[in-house]
Short mmCIF file of C-alpha atoms in Angstrom, two decimals:
data_model
loop_
_atom_site.label_atom_id
_atom_site.label_comp_id
_atom_site.label_asym_id
_atom_site.label_seq_id
_atom_site.Cartn_x
_atom_site.Cartn_y
_atom_site.Cartn_z
CA MET A 100 245.40 51.07 331.01
CA GLN A 101 247.53 54.16 331.60
CA LYS A 102 246.07 57.45 332.74
CA ALA A 103 247.27 60.40 330.68
CA ILE A 104 247.28 64.18 330.98
CA ILE A 105 247.70 66.17 327.76
CA ILE A 106 249.68 69.38 328.25
CA GLY A 107 248.43 71.81 325.63
CA ALA A 108 247.25 75.20 324.43
CA ALA A 109 243.98 74.58 322.53
CA GLY A 110 245.37 73.23 319.27
CA ARG A 111 247.96 70.47 318.96
CA ASP A 112 246.66 68.97 322.21
CA PHE A 113 243.19 68.34 320.76
CA HIS A 114 244.73 66.93 317.57
CA ASN A 115 246.98 64.57 319.54
CA PHE A 116 243.94 63.39 321.45
CA ASN A 117 241.86 62.87 318.30
CA THR A 118 244.52 60.97 316.38
CA PHE A 119 246.25 58.94 319.11
CA PHE A 120 244.06 58.72 322.21
CA ARG A 121 240.38 59.07 321.26
CA ASN A 122 239.73 55.41 320.48
CA ASN A 123 242.81 54.01 322.21
CA HIS A 124 241.82 51.52 324.94
CA ASP A 125 245.39 51.44 326.29
CA TYR A 126 245.04 54.99 327.66
CA LYS A 127 242.50 57.05 329.53
CA VAL A 128 242.95 60.82 329.18
CA VAL A 129 241.98 62.28 332.56
CA ALA A 130 242.69 65.97 331.85
CA PHE A 131 244.06 68.60 329.52
CA THR A 132 246.11 71.52 330.76
CA ALA A 133 246.19 74.89 328.99
CA ALA A 134 248.85 77.57 328.48
CA GLN A 135 249.84 80.44 326.10
CA ILE A 136 246.25 81.50 325.26
CA PRO A 137 244.26 83.48 327.87
CA ASP A 138 241.05 82.14 329.39
CA ILE A 139 241.03 78.68 327.80
CA ASP A 140 241.35 76.70 331.03
CA GLY A 141 238.20 75.91 333.00
CA ARG A 142 236.48 74.44 329.93
CA LYS A 143 235.88 70.88 328.79
CA TYR A 144 236.81 69.01 325.66
CA PRO A 145 233.21 68.09 324.86
CA ALA A 146 231.80 64.60 324.80
CA ALA A 147 230.49 65.20 321.28
CA LEU A 148 234.10 65.39 320.06
CA ALA A 149 235.78 63.11 322.59
CA GLY A 150 234.11 59.90 321.44
CA GLU A 151 232.33 57.00 323.10
CA LEU A 152 235.11 56.37 325.65
CA TYR A 153 234.53 59.83 327.16
CA PRO A 154 230.77 60.31 327.65
CA GLU A 155 231.33 63.19 330.09
CA GLY A 156 234.04 64.96 328.07
CA ILE A 157 237.48 65.84 329.43
CA PRO A 158 238.16 68.77 331.79
CA ILE A 159 240.75 71.45 330.99
CA PHE A 160 242.86 72.94 333.80
CA ALA A 161 245.56 75.59 334.07
CA GLU A 162 249.09 74.30 333.43
CA GLU A 163 250.23 75.73 336.77
CA ASP A 164 248.18 72.99 338.47
CA LEU A 165 250.04 70.19 336.66
CA GLU A 166 251.73 68.57 339.68
CA LYS A 167 248.52 68.62 341.71
CA LEU A 168 246.64 67.06 338.79
CA ILE A 169 249.20 64.27 338.40
CA ILE A 170 248.70 63.31 342.02
CA GLU A 171 244.91 63.77 342.17
CA LYS A 172 244.26 62.00 338.87
CA GLU A 173 246.92 59.34 339.50
CA ALA A 174 248.36 60.07 336.06
CA ASP A 175 250.95 57.70 334.61
CA VAL A 176 252.07 59.84 331.67
CA CYS A 177 251.93 63.48 330.57
CA VAL A 178 252.01 64.29 326.86
CA PHE A 179 253.52 67.63 325.87
CA SER A 180 251.35 68.98 323.05
CA TYR A 181 251.99 72.59 322.09
CA SER A 182 254.57 74.52 320.13
CA ASP A 183 257.01 77.43 319.93
CA VAL A 184 258.76 76.81 323.23
CA PRO A 185 262.50 76.73 324.00
CA TYR A 186 264.04 73.38 324.76
CA SER A 187 264.76 74.53 328.32
CA ARG A 188 261.02 74.98 328.92
CA VAL A 189 260.18 71.57 327.46
CA MET A 190 262.66 69.88 329.75
CA ASN A 191 261.58 72.00 332.71
CA LEU A 192 258.08 70.60 332.20
CA SER A 193 259.55 67.13 331.88
CA ALA A 194 261.31 67.61 335.22
CA ARG A 195 258.08 68.76 336.84
CA VAL A 196 256.23 65.74 335.46
CA ASN A 197 258.93 63.25 336.45
CA ALA A 198 259.30 64.77 339.93
CA ALA A 199 255.57 64.26 340.43
CA GLY A 200 256.04 60.60 339.49
CA ALA A 201 254.73 60.44 335.91
CA SER A 202 256.44 59.76 332.59
CA PHE A 203 256.88 62.44 329.92
CA MET A 204 255.89 61.85 326.29
CA LEU A 205 256.32 63.63 322.94
CA LEU A 206 254.21 62.28 320.06
CA GLY A 207 255.75 62.34 316.59
CA PRO A 208 254.49 62.56 313.00
CA ASN A 209 253.94 58.83 312.55
CA ASP A 210 251.41 58.80 315.40
CA THR A 211 249.62 62.05 314.56
CA GLN A 212 249.84 62.89 310.85
CA ILE A 213 246.77 62.10 308.73
CA LYS A 214 247.16 60.92 305.12
CA SER A 215 245.14 62.78 302.52
CA ASN A 216 243.99 61.36 299.18
CA LYS A 217 245.02 64.69 297.62
CA PRO A 218 248.60 65.96 297.22
CA VAL A 219 249.61 67.96 300.31
CA ILE A 220 252.04 70.87 300.53
CA ALA A 221 252.84 71.86 304.11
CA VAL A 222 254.21 75.29 304.99
CA CYS A 223 255.76 75.24 308.46
CA ALA A 224 258.42 77.27 310.29
CA THR A 225 261.06 77.21 312.98
CA ARG A 226 259.39 80.02 315.02
CA THR A 227 256.19 82.02 315.13
CA GLY A 228 256.51 85.08 312.89
CA CYS A 229 259.00 83.68 310.36
CA GLY A 230 256.65 84.38 307.45
CA LYS A 231 254.60 81.21 306.95
CA SER A 232 251.49 83.10 305.91
CA GLN A 233 253.14 85.12 303.16
CA THR A 234 254.91 81.96 301.96
CA SER A 235 251.59 80.10 301.90
CA ARG A 236 250.02 82.93 299.92
CA LYS A 237 252.87 82.82 297.40
CA VAL A 238 252.55 79.04 297.01
CA ILE A 239 248.79 79.27 296.51
CA GLU A 240 249.07 82.10 293.98
CA GLN A 241 251.62 80.18 291.93
CA LEU A 242 249.56 76.98 291.98
CA MET A 243 246.43 78.92 291.02
CA ASP A 244 248.41 80.49 288.17
CA GLN A 245 248.85 76.94 286.91
CA GLY A 246 245.07 76.45 286.90
CA LEU A 247 244.93 74.30 290.03
CA LYS A 248 242.26 74.44 292.71
CA VAL A 249 243.99 74.90 296.07
CA VAL A 250 242.23 74.41 299.39
CA ALA A 251 244.10 75.69 302.43
CA ILE A 252 243.80 74.18 305.89
CA ARG A 253 245.01 76.21 308.85
CA HIS A 254 246.47 75.04 312.14
CA PRO A 255 243.72 75.22 314.80
CA MET A 256 242.73 78.24 316.86
CA PRO A 257 239.58 76.88 318.59
CA TYR A 258 238.92 79.41 321.33
CA GLY A 259 235.11 79.36 321.27
CA ASP A 260 232.43 76.66 321.14
CA LEU A 261 234.43 73.56 320.23
CA VAL A 262 231.47 71.57 318.95
CA LYS A 263 230.46 74.37 316.58
CA GLN A 264 234.11 74.73 315.56
CA LYS A 265 234.57 71.05 314.67
CA VAL A 266 234.82 71.92 310.94
CA GLN A 267 234.95 75.53 309.75
CA ARG A 268 234.96 76.65 306.11
CA PHE A 269 235.90 80.20 305.12
CA ALA A 270 235.22 81.36 301.57
CA THR A 271 234.07 84.96 302.14
CA ILE A 272 234.63 87.79 304.59
CA ASP A 273 231.12 87.18 305.91
CA ASP A 274 232.20 83.70 307.00
CA LEU A 275 234.60 85.32 309.51
CA ALA A 276 231.68 87.00 311.27
CA PHE A 277 229.51 83.87 311.02
CA HIS A 278 232.15 81.85 312.86
CA LYS A 279 232.76 84.67 315.39
CA CYS A 280 236.47 84.80 314.64
CA THR A 281 238.97 86.42 316.97
CA ILE A 282 241.51 88.93 315.64
CA GLU A 283 244.11 86.14 315.54
CA GLU A 284 241.83 83.97 313.42
CA MET A 285 240.94 86.80 311.06
CA GLU A 286 244.63 87.57 310.55
CA GLU A 287 245.13 84.05 309.25
CA TYR A 288 241.90 83.43 307.31
CA GLU A 289 241.15 86.79 305.71
CA PRO A 290 244.26 86.98 303.47
CA HIS A 291 243.21 83.67 301.92
CA VAL A 292 239.57 84.43 301.21
CA VAL A 293 240.29 87.86 299.70
CA ARG A 294 242.60 86.11 297.21
CA GLY A 295 239.86 83.75 296.15
CA ASN A 296 240.77 80.48 297.79
CA VAL A 297 238.91 78.52 300.44
CA ILE A 298 240.43 77.83 303.84
CA TYR A 299 239.33 75.33 306.48
CA ALA A 300 240.12 75.13 310.19
CA GLY A 301 238.56 73.80 313.37
CA VAL A 302 239.07 70.97 315.84
CA ASP A 303 238.66 67.57 314.17
CA TYR A 304 241.26 67.44 311.41
CA GLN A 305 240.12 64.10 310.01
CA ALA A 306 236.66 65.56 309.45
CA ILE A 307 238.27 68.73 308.10
CA ILE A 308 240.40 66.92 305.50
CA ASP A 309 237.36 64.86 304.44
CA ALA A 310 235.46 68.10 303.81
CA ALA A 311 238.37 69.85 302.11
CA GLU A 312 239.05 66.99 299.71
CA ASN A 313 235.40 67.19 298.63
CA ASP A 314 235.07 70.97 298.69
CA PRO A 315 232.14 72.16 296.52
CA ASP A 316 234.45 74.55 294.66
CA GLY A 317 236.86 71.72 293.81
CA CYS A 318 240.22 70.62 295.19
CA ASP A 319 243.42 69.59 293.41
CA VAL A 320 245.95 70.35 296.15
CA ILE A 321 245.77 70.73 299.94
CA LEU A 322 247.93 73.51 301.40
CA TRP A 323 248.67 73.09 305.11
CA ASP A 324 249.16 76.60 306.54
CA GLY A 325 250.98 75.86 309.78
CA GLY A 326 250.69 77.62 313.11
CA ASN A 327 253.50 78.68 315.45
CA ASN A 328 256.39 76.34 314.65
CA ASP A 329 254.31 73.16 314.87
CA PHE A 330 254.77 70.31 312.42
CA SER A 331 252.01 69.45 309.98
CA PHE A 332 248.85 67.61 311.02
CA TYR A 333 248.87 65.99 307.57
CA LYS A 334 251.55 63.86 305.93
CA PRO A 335 253.07 66.24 303.37
CA ASP A 336 254.17 65.35 299.88
CA LEU A 337 256.23 68.55 299.95
CA LEU A 338 257.35 70.28 303.15
CA ILE A 339 258.42 73.93 303.01
CA THR A 340 259.99 75.27 306.21
CA VAL A 341 260.49 79.02 306.72
CA VAL A 342 263.40 80.25 308.85
CA ASP A 343 264.18 83.68 310.27
CA PRO A 344 267.67 85.28 310.29
CA HIS A 345 266.47 87.79 312.90
CA ARG A 346 266.38 84.89 315.40
CA VAL A 347 269.33 82.85 314.23
CA ASN A 348 270.01 79.64 316.23
CA HIS A 349 266.38 79.46 317.37
CA GLU A 350 265.89 76.90 314.60
CA LEU A 351 268.09 74.58 316.69
CA SER A 352 266.72 75.41 320.13
CA TYR A 353 262.89 75.68 319.95
CA TYR A 354 260.41 72.83 319.92
CA PRO A 355 259.26 71.57 317.48
CA GLY A 356 260.78 73.98 314.95
CA GLU A 357 263.92 71.91 314.55
CA VAL A 358 261.70 68.97 313.56
CA ASN A 359 260.41 71.05 310.64
CA LEU A 360 263.93 72.08 309.66
CA ARG A 361 265.23 68.52 309.67
CA MET A 362 262.26 67.16 307.67
CA ALA A 363 262.08 70.02 305.12
CA ASP A 364 262.28 69.46 301.39
CA ILE A 365 262.59 73.23 300.88
CA VAL A 366 263.91 75.80 303.35
CA VAL A 367 262.98 79.44 302.76
CA ILE A 368 265.28 82.01 304.37
CA ASN A 369 262.96 84.98 304.77
CA LYS A 370 263.58 88.66 305.72
CA MET A 371 267.04 88.75 304.18
CA ASP A 372 266.48 92.39 303.23
CA SER A 373 266.48 93.45 306.89
CA ALA A 374 268.89 90.91 308.43
CA ALA A 375 272.59 91.15 309.20
CA PRO A 376 274.88 89.28 306.74
CA GLU A 377 276.63 87.43 309.56
CA ASP A 378 273.29 86.13 310.85
CA ILE A 379 272.29 84.94 307.37
CA ASN A 380 275.63 83.13 307.02
CA GLN A 381 275.20 81.45 310.42
CA LEU A 382 271.69 80.40 309.46
CA ARG A 383 272.96 78.84 306.23
CA ALA A 384 275.56 76.90 308.20
CA ASN A 385 272.90 75.63 310.63
CA ILE A 386 270.65 74.50 307.77
CA ASP A 387 273.55 72.70 306.08
CA MET A 388 274.48 71.00 309.35
CA VAL A 389 271.08 69.39 310.03
CA ASN A 390 269.53 69.14 306.55
CA PRO A 391 272.18 69.36 303.82
CA ASN A 392 269.86 67.88 301.17
CA ALA A 393 267.19 70.58 301.45
CA THR A 394 266.69 73.07 298.63
CA VAL A 395 267.37 76.53 300.07
CA ILE A 396 265.44 79.49 298.65
CA ASP A 397 266.46 83.05 299.53
CA GLY A 398 263.66 85.48 300.27
CA ALA A 399 262.93 89.02 301.36
CA SER A 400 259.87 90.59 302.95
CA PRO A 401 259.66 94.09 301.42
CA ILE A 402 257.06 96.41 302.90
CA ARG A 403 254.76 99.07 301.54
CA VAL A 404 252.30 101.41 303.23
CA ASP A 405 249.11 103.24 302.31
CA ASN A 406 250.27 106.64 303.53
CA ILE A 407 253.91 107.58 304.07
CA ASN A 408 252.85 111.02 305.36
CA ALA A 409 251.22 109.37 308.37
CA ILE A 410 254.70 108.20 309.41
CA LYS A 411 257.32 110.71 308.30
CA GLY A 412 258.31 112.98 311.17
CA LYS A 413 255.48 111.71 313.38
CA LYS A 414 255.30 110.21 316.86
CA VAL A 415 253.78 106.84 316.06
CA LEU A 416 252.17 103.94 317.87
CA VAL A 417 253.21 100.64 316.24
CA ILE A 418 250.75 97.75 316.44
CA GLU A 419 252.07 94.31 315.52
CA ASP A 420 250.68 90.76 315.34
CA GLY A 421 250.01 89.57 318.90
CA PRO A 422 251.41 86.01 319.06
CA THR A 423 254.51 87.09 317.12
CA LEU A 424 255.37 89.54 319.92
CA THR A 425 254.32 87.34 322.86
CA HIS A 426 255.49 83.73 322.68
CA GLY A 427 257.11 84.46 319.29
CA GLU A 428 259.48 86.89 321.07
CA MET A 429 259.96 89.06 317.98
CA LYS A 430 261.46 92.51 318.55
CA ILE A 431 261.14 93.76 314.97
CA GLY A 432 257.92 93.46 312.99
CA ALA A 433 256.63 94.98 309.77
CA GLY A 434 255.32 98.04 311.61
CA THR A 435 258.70 98.68 313.21
CA VAL A 436 260.47 98.35 309.86
CA ALA A 437 257.99 100.81 308.34
CA ALA A 438 258.52 103.33 311.17
CA LYS A 439 262.27 103.30 310.61
CA LYS A 440 262.16 103.17 306.82
CA PHE A 441 259.73 106.05 306.39
CA GLY A 442 261.23 108.36 309.00
CA ALA A 443 259.06 108.29 312.11
CA ALA A 444 260.27 110.80 314.69
CA GLU A 445 259.56 108.44 317.57
CA ILE A 446 257.92 105.11 318.40
CA VAL A 447 255.71 105.87 321.41
CA ASP A 448 255.89 103.36 324.27
CA PRO A 449 252.32 102.11 324.93
CA ARG A 450 252.99 100.20 328.14
CA ASP A 451 252.01 102.97 330.57
CA TYR A 452 248.70 103.38 328.75
CA ALA A 453 247.70 99.70 328.50
CA VAL A 454 244.57 98.55 330.32
CA GLY A 455 242.94 95.30 331.36
CA LYS A 456 244.04 92.17 329.53
CA LEU A 457 246.66 94.08 327.56
CA ALA A 458 248.28 95.32 330.77
CA GLU A 459 248.37 91.68 331.92
CA THR A 460 249.98 90.68 328.60
CA TYR A 461 252.87 93.08 329.25
CA GLN A 462 253.32 91.57 332.70
CA ILE A 463 253.39 88.03 331.32
CA TYR A 464 255.67 88.99 328.40
CA PRO A 465 257.85 91.84 329.75
CA ASN A 466 260.19 91.78 326.74
CA ILE A 467 257.60 93.00 324.21
CA GLY A 468 259.07 96.49 324.50
CA THR A 469 257.64 99.59 322.86
CA LEU A 470 255.21 97.79 320.55
CA LEU A 471 251.49 97.12 321.00
CA PRO A 472 250.41 93.49 320.42
CA ALA A 473 247.07 93.23 318.62
CA MET A 474 245.62 90.82 321.14
CA GLY A 475 242.02 89.89 320.46
CA TYR A 476 241.10 86.44 321.75
CA GLY A 477 237.71 87.72 322.95
CA ASP A 478 235.46 90.75 323.29
CA GLU A 479 237.16 91.89 326.48
CA GLN A 480 240.61 91.93 324.88
CA VAL A 481 239.29 93.78 321.82
CA LYS A 482 237.76 96.40 324.11
CA ASP A 483 241.06 96.74 325.99
CA LEU A 484 242.90 97.11 322.68
CA GLN A 485 240.52 99.92 321.66
CA THR A 486 240.98 101.73 324.98
CA THR A 487 244.76 101.36 324.92
CA ILE A 488 245.02 102.80 321.40
CA ASP A 489 242.82 105.73 322.49
CA ASN A 490 245.03 106.31 325.54
CA VAL A 491 248.40 106.47 323.75
CA PRO A 492 249.51 110.07 323.02
CA CYS A 493 250.70 109.78 319.43
CA ASP A 494 250.35 111.55 316.10
CA ALA A 495 249.55 108.42 314.09
CA VAL A 496 249.15 104.65 314.26
CA ILE A 497 251.06 102.11 312.14
CA ILE A 498 249.06 98.90 311.66
CA GLY A 499 251.57 96.10 311.14
CA THR A 500 249.02 93.28 311.42
CA PRO A 501 247.92 91.10 308.47
CA ILE A 502 244.42 92.63 308.52
CA ASP A 503 243.09 96.18 308.73
CA LEU A 504 242.31 96.74 312.40
CA ASN A 505 239.97 99.57 311.43
CA ARG A 506 237.39 96.86 310.74
CA ILE A 507 237.65 95.63 314.33
CA VAL A 508 238.36 98.72 316.43
CA LYS A 509 237.77 102.43 315.78
CA ILE A 510 241.15 104.17 315.49
CA ASN A 511 240.45 107.86 315.99
CA LYS A 512 243.90 108.93 314.84
CA PRO A 513 245.63 109.10 311.47
CA ASN A 514 246.77 105.58 310.60
CA THR A 515 248.28 103.53 307.83
CA ARG A 516 248.55 99.83 307.10
CA VAL A 517 251.76 97.98 306.33
CA TYR A 518 251.72 95.29 303.64
CA TYR A 519 254.35 92.63 303.12
CA ASP A 520 254.77 89.70 300.76
CA LEU A 521 257.43 87.09 300.12
CA GLN A 522 259.88 88.17 297.41
CA GLU A 523 262.26 85.50 296.17
CA ILE A 524 265.88 86.40 295.53
CA GLY A 525 267.78 84.71 292.71
CA GLN A 526 267.49 80.98 292.16
CA PRO A 527 266.21 78.40 292.95
CA THR A 528 262.65 79.72 293.15
CA LEU A 529 259.39 78.42 294.57
CA ARG A 530 257.88 78.49 291.09
CA GLU A 531 260.53 76.07 289.82
CA ALA A 532 260.07 73.78 292.82
CA LEU A 533 256.28 73.84 292.50
CA LYS A 534 256.41 72.94 288.80
CA GLU A 535 258.49 69.90 289.72
CA PHE A 536 255.98 69.03 292.44
CA VAL A 537 253.02 69.33 290.06
CA ILE A 538 254.72 67.04 287.56
CA SER A 539 255.68 64.51 290.25
CA GLN A 540 252.06 64.36 291.45
CA ASN A 541 250.70 63.96 287.89
CA LEU A 542 248.54 67.06 288.29
CA GLN A 543 247.10 68.57 285.13
CA LEU A 544 248.55 71.97 284.26
CA SER A 545 246.25 74.34 282.48
CA LYS A 546 248.83 77.13 282.51
CA VAL A 547 252.61 76.93 282.54
#
């Protein structure tokens, strides 16, 4: 029996354990490590989820202690199990693991993907912030237009009580409060429920797919709404991968985004309305090099705002989606585009006014720049976000997050939301591809 450490970030790591290690007598998982998400080390993967081989659960440590853990736990192998990291970082971790004496492992789709008895469409990406969510929304809307019941399942964000989060179902806004969702969770779940479709998430994705397939509101199609640039937890019948011309070449240099690009049936080039032509051309060449048989769909991400007058000529604070700015490394979000498009006099730099956990975030991710990440993994971070917004000397606030932050924090300044949706350009289109998919899966169309 080999002793294993799973290197993770509260998501893929738990799924890899559940699907490959939980009942595997050839391995004993002696620890998880945690990165990317604040305050998730120091916990345990609970015995109630870990199975009969782990009656005491499995401890979670900080990734910085990896070498010490390998020696203390006498680990034979370390399994890298999180996403949206450059290849140099993956191999740096491999070097650390090997130098400490252990082997380094990456688990692939065959060992971790679960097969559903319903047709599955997976929406994945090559980086965080490419536009998966708006692509997922477009896919769901078009399937619902055809009279199909679509149940979405989201990549995990289990930052609270893992046992209570084993299977989560969101059908109303009230469900977000019931499950004590963080800002990051609300940003992903709320856009689904306000459009009238159910979304599941949690920890145990076999239990989740069992529940989704038998959802009380009905289920014709499962839509996997991916997280970061991870590959799907379910075996897809159609894989849509979203790529970003603002970060050209990242699709060939970040793990596991290139996996999604190479496996894709459809590649959506998003944000073409705000990207340089030379970057779009390079991206097309990269797609053709690694996946010449994929159908390529051109897309834009046009924005609109509630109140242009809150921007024009004003000194503005721009708040963007947190993970997109941190490990996603984005420099231009929807709020930034809105500030430039609608004539803001200045984007105010919030860094000197950040407090607490947000100040720490700027230290960890010094390249965020003059934007404010909407970090909200817990009550303390939400409080720090509120204080930081209050501290910034600005005329108005641009909310570039997928949800209205006014529901979470009290913004005592003029503010406006930015909205953005996927807009297809020319042909082929998602609608055409989805009609072919529906026919291939023998699904009954009530509308065409």
